[in-house]
mmCIF file of N, CA, C and O in Angstrom:
data_model
loop_
_atom_site.group_PDB
_atom_site.id
_atom_site.type_symbol
_atom_site.label_atom_id
_atom_site.label_comp_id
_atom_site.label_asym_id
_atom_site.label_seq_id
_atom_site.Cartn_x
_atom_site.Cartn_y
_atom_site.Cartn_z
ATOM 1 N N MET A 244 0.821 -1.196 0.000
ATOM 2 C CA MET A 244 0.000 0.000 0.000
ATOM 3 C C MET A 244 0.864 1.260 0.000
ATOM 4 O O MET A 244 0.336 2.330 -0.177
ATOM 5 N N ALA A 245 2.159 1.126 0.224
ATOM 6 C CA ALA A 245 3.019 2.309 0.288
ATOM 7 C C ALA A 245 3.314 2.866 -1.104
ATOM 8 O O ALA A 245 3.747 3.995 -1.222
ATOM 9 N N ARG A 246 3.067 2.088 -2.145
ATOM 10 C CA ARG A 246 3.310 2.582 -3.500
ATOM 11 C C ARG A 246 2.220 3.573 -3.896
ATOM 12 O O ARG A 246 1.071 3.443 -3.494
ATOM 13 N N VAL A 247 2.574 4.544 -4.699
ATOM 14 C CA VAL A 247 1.625 5.562 -5.156
ATOM 15 C C VAL A 247 0.565 4.911 -6.035
ATOM 16 O O VAL A 247 0.882 4.136 -6.938
ATOM 17 N N GLY A 248 -0.706 5.207 -5.764
ATOM 18 C CA GLY A 248 -1.806 4.725 -6.593
ATOM 19 C C GLY A 248 -2.290 3.325 -6.273
ATOM 20 O O GLY A 248 -3.170 2.813 -6.958
ATOM 21 N N VAL A 249 -1.738 2.680 -5.261
ATOM 22 C CA VAL A 249 -2.155 1.318 -4.925
ATOM 23 C C VAL A 249 -3.416 1.372 -4.066
ATOM 24 O O VAL A 249 -3.510 2.140 -3.122
ATOM 25 N N THR A 250 -4.386 0.568 -4.440
ATOM 26 C CA THR A 250 -5.633 0.469 -3.686
ATOM 27 C C THR A 250 -5.859 -0.993 -3.303
ATOM 28 O O THR A 250 -5.179 -1.896 -3.815
ATOM 29 N N LEU A 251 -6.817 -1.226 -2.413
ATOM 30 C CA LEU A 251 -7.149 -2.607 -2.058
ATOM 31 C C LEU A 251 -7.675 -3.370 -3.267
ATOM 32 O O LEU A 251 -7.451 -4.574 -3.396
ATOM 33 N N ARG A 252 -8.359 -2.681 -4.158
ATOM 34 C CA ARG A 252 -8.867 -3.330 -5.375
ATOM 35 C C ARG A 252 -7.709 -3.853 -6.229
ATOM 36 O O ARG A 252 -7.745 -4.972 -6.737
ATOM 37 N N ILE A 253 -6.656 -3.053 -6.351
ATOM 38 C CA ILE A 253 -5.488 -3.479 -7.128
ATOM 39 C C ILE A 253 -4.779 -4.634 -6.430
ATOM 40 O O ILE A 253 -4.387 -5.616 -7.072
ATOM 41 N N LEU A 254 -4.600 -4.535 -5.106
ATOM 42 C CA LEU A 254 -3.975 -5.629 -4.362
ATOM 43 C C LEU A 254 -4.767 -6.925 -4.494
ATOM 44 O O LEU A 254 -4.192 -8.003 -4.641
ATOM 45 N N HIS A 255 -6.097 -6.811 -4.455
ATOM 46 C CA HIS A 255 -6.934 -8.004 -4.599
ATOM 47 C C HIS A 255 -6.749 -8.608 -5.984
ATOM 48 O O HIS A 255 -6.646 -9.828 -6.123
ATOM 49 N N GLY A 256 -6.682 -7.761 -7.003
ATOM 50 C CA GLY A 256 -6.463 -8.263 -8.358
ATOM 51 C C GLY A 256 -5.138 -9.002 -8.489
ATOM 52 O O GLY A 256 -5.062 -10.068 -9.121
ATOM 53 N N GLU A 257 -4.082 -8.464 -7.894
ATOM 54 C CA GLU A 257 -2.776 -9.132 -7.927
ATOM 55 C C GLU A 257 -2.832 -10.454 -7.167
ATOM 56 O O GLU A 257 -2.246 -11.453 -7.608
ATOM 57 N N TYR A 258 -3.545 -10.469 -6.045
ATOM 58 C CA TYR A 258 -3.713 -11.688 -5.248
ATOM 59 C C TYR A 258 -4.453 -12.763 -6.050
ATOM 60 O O TYR A 258 -4.041 -13.921 -6.091
ATOM 61 N N VAL A 259 -5.540 -12.367 -6.724
ATOM 62 C CA VAL A 259 -6.318 -13.313 -7.531
ATOM 63 C C VAL A 259 -5.461 -13.865 -8.663
ATOM 64 O O VAL A 259 -5.464 -15.081 -8.915
ATOM 65 N N ASP A 260 -4.714 -13.007 -9.344
ATOM 66 C CA ASP A 260 -3.843 -13.462 -10.438
ATOM 67 C C ASP A 260 -2.817 -14.478 -9.934
ATOM 68 O O ASP A 260 -2.571 -15.499 -10.578
ATOM 69 N N GLU A 261 -2.225 -14.196 -8.779
ATOM 70 C CA GLU A 261 -1.230 -15.098 -8.205
ATOM 71 C C GLU A 261 -1.848 -16.447 -7.845
ATOM 72 O O GLU A 261 -1.249 -17.499 -8.097
ATOM 73 N N CYS A 262 -3.047 -16.416 -7.273
ATOM 74 C CA CYS A 262 -3.734 -17.661 -6.919
ATOM 75 C C CYS A 262 -4.069 -18.476 -8.162
ATOM 76 O O CYS A 262 -3.907 -19.704 -8.168
ATOM 77 N N ARG A 263 -4.540 -17.819 -9.200
ATOM 78 C CA ARG A 263 -4.885 -18.530 -10.445
ATOM 79 C C ARG A 263 -3.659 -19.159 -11.089
ATOM 80 O O ARG A 263 -3.728 -20.270 -11.610
ATOM 81 N N GLN A 264 -2.530 -18.455 -11.063
ATOM 82 C CA GLN A 264 -1.303 -18.987 -11.658
ATOM 83 C C GLN A 264 -0.799 -20.206 -10.898
ATOM 84 O O GLN A 264 -0.247 -21.131 -11.497
ATOM 85 N N SER A 265 -0.988 -20.209 -9.579
ATOM 86 C CA SER A 265 -0.510 -21.337 -8.779
ATOM 87 C C SER A 265 -1.569 -22.420 -8.600
ATOM 88 O O SER A 265 -1.295 -23.451 -7.993
ATOM 89 N N GLY A 266 -2.784 -22.182 -9.107
ATOM 90 C CA GLY A 266 -3.840 -23.186 -9.020
ATOM 91 C C GLY A 266 -4.540 -23.238 -7.676
ATOM 92 O O GLY A 266 -5.266 -24.195 -7.401
ATOM 93 N N ARG A 267 -4.336 -22.241 -6.848
ATOM 94 C CA ARG A 267 -4.995 -22.199 -5.538
ATOM 95 C C ARG A 267 -6.323 -21.445 -5.638
ATOM 96 O O ARG A 267 -6.453 -20.548 -6.468
ATOM 97 N N PRO A 268 -7.290 -21.777 -4.784
ATOM 98 C CA PRO A 268 -8.527 -20.984 -4.763
ATOM 99 C C PRO A 268 -8.257 -19.614 -4.140
ATOM 100 O O PRO A 268 -7.345 -19.463 -3.326
ATOM 101 N N HIS A 269 -9.044 -18.630 -4.534
ATOM 102 C CA HIS A 269 -8.857 -17.284 -3.986
ATOM 103 C C HIS A 269 -10.113 -16.821 -3.263
ATOM 104 O O HIS A 269 -11.188 -17.333 -3.475
ATOM 105 N N ARG A 270 -9.942 -15.829 -2.400
ATOM 106 C CA ARG A 270 -11.058 -15.260 -1.647
ATOM 107 C C ARG A 270 -11.666 -14.108 -2.441
ATOM 108 O O ARG A 270 -10.985 -13.457 -3.225
ATOM 109 N N GLY A 271 -12.937 -13.823 -2.154
ATOM 110 C CA GLY A 271 -13.609 -12.700 -2.776
ATOM 111 C C GLY A 271 -13.097 -11.379 -2.220
ATOM 112 O O GLY A 271 -12.389 -11.331 -1.201
ATOM 113 N N TYR A 272 -13.458 -10.292 -2.879
ATOM 114 C CA TYR A 272 -12.960 -8.972 -2.516
ATOM 115 C C TYR A 272 -13.347 -8.578 -1.092
ATOM 116 O O TYR A 272 -12.517 -8.083 -0.330
ATOM 117 N N ASP A 273 -14.601 -8.826 -0.699
ATOM 118 C CA ASP A 273 -15.067 -8.455 0.639
ATOM 119 C C ASP A 273 -14.274 -9.177 1.723
ATOM 120 O O ASP A 273 -13.804 -8.573 2.685
ATOM 121 N N ARG A 274 -14.108 -10.473 1.565
ATOM 122 C CA ARG A 274 -13.347 -11.270 2.535
ATOM 123 C C ARG A 274 -11.887 -10.828 2.556
ATOM 124 O O ARG A 274 -11.263 -10.729 3.605
ATOM 125 N N PHE A 275 -11.314 -10.562 1.382
ATOM 126 C CA PHE A 275 -9.935 -10.090 1.283
ATOM 127 C C PHE A 275 -9.751 -8.793 2.066
ATOM 128 O O PHE A 275 -8.784 -8.646 2.819
ATOM 129 N N CYS A 276 -10.691 -7.855 1.935
ATOM 130 C CA CYS A 276 -10.600 -6.571 2.649
ATOM 131 C C CYS A 276 -10.676 -6.766 4.151
ATOM 132 O O CYS A 276 -9.930 -6.123 4.908
ATOM 133 N N ARG A 277 -11.564 -7.639 4.613
ATOM 134 C CA ARG A 277 -11.675 -7.889 6.056
ATOM 135 C C ARG A 277 -10.408 -8.525 6.612
ATOM 136 O O ARG A 277 -9.935 -8.152 7.684
ATOM 137 N N LEU A 278 -9.846 -9.484 5.874
ATOM 138 C CA LEU A 278 -8.615 -10.127 6.318
ATOM 139 C C LEU A 278 -7.439 -9.160 6.283
ATOM 140 O O LEU A 278 -6.579 -9.175 7.161
ATOM 141 N N TYR A 279 -7.398 -8.291 5.284
ATOM 142 C CA TYR A 279 -6.333 -7.294 5.192
ATOM 143 C C TYR A 279 -6.423 -6.307 6.357
ATOM 144 O O TYR A 279 -5.403 -5.954 6.956
ATOM 145 N N ALA A 280 -7.632 -5.880 6.712
ATOM 146 C CA ALA A 280 -7.821 -4.962 7.838
ATOM 147 C C ALA A 280 -7.360 -5.613 9.137
ATOM 148 O O ALA A 280 -6.700 -4.967 9.967
ATOM 149 N N ALA A 281 -7.676 -6.890 9.335
ATOM 150 C CA ALA A 281 -7.233 -7.608 10.532
ATOM 151 C C ALA A 281 -5.708 -7.738 10.548
ATOM 152 O O ALA A 281 -5.075 -7.604 11.601
ATOM 153 N N TYR A 282 -5.106 -7.961 9.388
ATOM 154 C CA TYR A 282 -3.650 -8.057 9.262
ATOM 155 C C TYR A 282 -2.991 -6.731 9.644
ATOM 156 O O TYR A 282 -2.004 -6.706 10.379
ATOM 157 N N VAL A 283 -3.555 -5.623 9.192
ATOM 158 C CA VAL A 283 -3.008 -4.298 9.504
ATOM 159 C C VAL A 283 -3.097 -4.019 11.005
ATOM 160 O O VAL A 283 -2.151 -3.516 11.609
ATOM 161 N N VAL A 284 -4.221 -4.375 11.618
ATOM 162 C CA VAL A 284 -4.385 -4.180 13.063
ATOM 163 C C VAL A 284 -3.371 -5.021 13.826
ATOM 164 O O VAL A 284 -2.748 -4.557 14.784
ATOM 165 N N ARG A 285 -3.183 -6.262 13.399
ATOM 166 C CA ARG A 285 -2.247 -7.162 14.067
ATOM 167 C C ARG A 285 -0.807 -6.646 13.976
ATOM 168 O O ARG A 285 -0.036 -6.736 14.925
ATOM 169 N N LEU A 286 -0.444 -6.061 12.833
ATOM 170 C CA LEU A 286 0.907 -5.520 12.669
ATOM 171 C C LEU A 286 1.101 -4.215 13.428
ATOM 172 O O LEU A 286 2.223 -3.865 13.770
ATOM 173 N N GLY A 287 0.022 -3.487 13.647
ATOM 174 C CA GLY A 287 0.117 -2.215 14.342
ATOM 175 C C GLY A 287 0.713 -1.111 13.484
ATOM 176 O O GLY A 287 1.325 -0.187 14.004
ATOM 177 N N VAL A 288 0.536 -1.210 12.186
ATOM 178 C CA VAL A 288 1.072 -0.189 11.289
ATOM 179 C C VAL A 288 0.131 1.012 11.220
ATOM 180 O O VAL A 288 -1.041 0.918 11.561
ATOM 181 N N THR A 289 0.657 2.126 10.786
ATOM 182 C CA THR A 289 -0.141 3.335 10.641
ATOM 183 C C THR A 289 -0.139 3.773 9.195
ATOM 184 O O THR A 289 0.715 3.361 8.408
ATOM 185 N N SER A 290 -1.075 4.609 8.856
ATOM 186 C CA SER A 290 -1.145 5.096 7.481
ATOM 187 C C SER A 290 -0.286 6.338 7.322
ATOM 188 O O SER A 290 -0.015 7.058 8.266
ATOM 189 N N ARG A 291 0.129 6.579 6.114
ATOM 190 C CA ARG A 291 0.912 7.759 5.809
ATOM 191 C C ARG A 291 -0.004 8.947 5.610
ATOM 192 O O ARG A 291 -1.105 8.808 5.099
ATOM 193 N N VAL A 292 0.466 10.110 5.989
ATOM 194 C CA VAL A 292 -0.270 11.339 5.741
ATOM 195 C C VAL A 292 0.596 12.159 4.798
ATOM 196 O O VAL A 292 1.628 12.705 5.200
ATOM 197 N N GLY A 293 0.204 12.196 3.548
ATOM 198 C CA GLY A 293 0.995 12.931 2.570
ATOM 199 C C GLY A 293 0.548 14.381 2.484
ATOM 200 O O GLY A 293 -0.636 14.654 2.328
ATOM 201 N N HIS A 294 1.469 15.299 2.644
ATOM 202 C CA HIS A 294 1.137 16.713 2.537
ATOM 203 C C HIS A 294 2.391 17.486 2.178
ATOM 204 O O HIS A 294 3.509 17.024 2.381
ATOM 205 N N LYS A 295 2.205 18.665 1.632
ATOM 206 C CA LYS A 295 3.322 19.544 1.328
ATOM 207 C C LYS A 295 3.545 20.476 2.510
ATOM 208 O O LYS A 295 2.595 20.979 3.095
ATOM 209 N N ALA A 296 4.802 20.701 2.819
ATOM 210 C CA ALA A 296 5.145 21.535 3.973
ATOM 211 C C ALA A 296 4.558 22.934 3.832
ATOM 212 O O ALA A 296 4.616 23.543 2.767
ATOM 213 N N GLY A 297 3.968 23.413 4.921
ATOM 214 C CA GLY A 297 3.414 24.761 4.947
ATOM 215 C C GLY A 297 1.998 24.889 4.426
ATOM 216 O O GLY A 297 1.377 25.937 4.549
ATOM 217 N N ARG A 298 1.440 23.840 3.847
ATOM 218 C CA ARG A 298 0.086 23.922 3.287
ATOM 219 C C ARG A 298 -0.977 23.552 4.301
ATOM 220 O O ARG A 298 -2.098 24.028 4.232
ATOM 221 N N THR A 299 -0.649 22.664 5.229
ATOM 222 C CA THR A 299 -1.606 22.245 6.253
ATOM 223 C C THR A 299 -0.918 22.248 7.608
ATOM 224 O O THR A 299 0.303 22.280 7.696
ATOM 225 N N ILE A 300 -1.713 22.193 8.638
ATOM 226 C CA ILE A 300 -1.177 22.119 9.992
ATOM 227 C C ILE A 300 -1.925 21.013 10.726
ATOM 228 O O ILE A 300 -3.118 20.825 10.538
ATOM 229 N N GLU A 301 -1.182 20.268 11.520
ATOM 230 C CA GLU A 301 -1.778 19.220 12.332
ATOM 231 C C GLU A 301 -1.507 19.542 13.790
ATOM 232 O O GLU A 301 -0.400 19.928 14.151
ATOM 233 N N VAL A 302 -2.510 19.393 14.622
ATOM 234 C CA VAL A 302 -2.385 19.721 16.031
ATOM 235 C C VAL A 302 -2.548 18.451 16.854
ATOM 236 O O VAL A 302 -3.501 17.706 16.668
ATOM 237 N N ASP A 303 -1.610 18.212 17.758
ATOM 238 C CA ASP A 303 -1.694 17.092 18.671
ATOM 239 C C ASP A 303 -2.181 17.635 20.009
ATOM 240 O O ASP A 303 -1.452 18.351 20.699
ATOM 241 N N TRP A 304 -3.425 17.327 20.381
ATOM 242 C CA TRP A 304 -4.024 17.872 21.599
ATOM 243 C C TRP A 304 -3.667 17.052 22.828
ATOM 244 O O TRP A 304 -4.062 17.393 23.930
ATOM 245 N N ALA A 305 -2.913 15.984 22.679
ATOM 246 C CA ALA A 305 -2.553 15.149 23.822
ATOM 247 C C ALA A 305 -1.333 15.723 24.538
ATOM 248 O O ALA A 305 -0.492 16.388 23.958
ATOM 249 N N GLY A 306 -1.238 15.482 25.829
ATOM 250 C CA GLY A 306 -0.057 15.879 26.586
ATOM 251 C C GLY A 306 -0.169 17.273 27.180
ATOM 252 O O GLY A 306 -1.225 17.877 27.238
ATOM 253 N N LYS A 307 0.985 17.775 27.655
ATOM 254 C CA LYS A 307 1.026 19.080 28.299
ATOM 255 C C LYS A 307 0.785 20.193 27.294
ATOM 256 O O LYS A 307 1.110 20.078 26.131
ATOM 257 N N THR A 308 0.227 21.284 27.789
ATOM 258 C CA THR A 308 -0.018 22.442 26.921
ATOM 259 C C THR A 308 1.125 23.431 27.045
ATOM 260 O O THR A 308 1.859 23.459 28.023
ATOM 261 N N MET A 309 1.252 24.269 26.048
ATOM 262 C CA MET A 309 2.310 25.254 26.010
ATOM 263 C C MET A 309 1.784 26.562 26.605
ATOM 264 O O MET A 309 0.651 26.959 26.364
ATOM 265 N N HIS A 310 2.614 27.244 27.386
ATOM 266 C CA HIS A 310 2.254 28.548 27.945
ATOM 267 C C HIS A 310 2.709 29.635 26.987
ATOM 268 O O HIS A 310 3.844 29.626 26.523
ATOM 269 N N ILE A 311 1.829 30.568 26.691
ATOM 270 C CA ILE A 311 2.158 31.686 25.817
ATOM 271 C C ILE A 311 2.335 32.926 26.666
ATOM 272 O O ILE A 311 1.490 33.257 27.507
ATOM 273 N N VAL A 312 3.440 33.664 26.439
ATOM 274 C CA VAL A 312 3.750 34.867 27.195
ATOM 275 C C VAL A 312 3.787 36.035 26.228
ATOM 276 O O VAL A 312 4.496 35.999 25.220
ATOM 277 N N ASP A 313 2.989 37.065 26.511
ATOM 278 C CA ASP A 313 2.965 38.281 25.679
ATOM 279 C C ASP A 313 4.047 39.236 26.204
ATOM 280 O O ASP A 313 3.948 39.743 27.320
ATOM 281 N N CYS A 314 5.073 39.494 25.422
ATOM 282 C CA CYS A 314 6.202 40.324 25.858
ATOM 283 C C CYS A 314 6.058 41.776 25.417
ATOM 284 O O CYS A 314 7.003 42.550 25.535
ATOM 285 N N ILE A 315 4.950 42.167 24.928
ATOM 286 C CA ILE A 315 4.771 43.549 24.453
ATOM 287 C C ILE A 315 4.458 44.474 25.575
ATOM 288 O O ILE A 315 3.781 44.305 26.479
#
């Protein structure tokens, strides 16, 4: 999924092609997606957030807060 333009639909298609070439039965798209989601949870991986620097801002509200001091 780290490659640009890769979707679960494309991964499922590659999986089906591989199964057909090796003569193994394959799972349907819905089952494949559920198993893939369980695999991702088990690995504990996170998704990438692609953005250009300076275009967006992300705020982490967890943890200690910062004190702001007006020096004017």
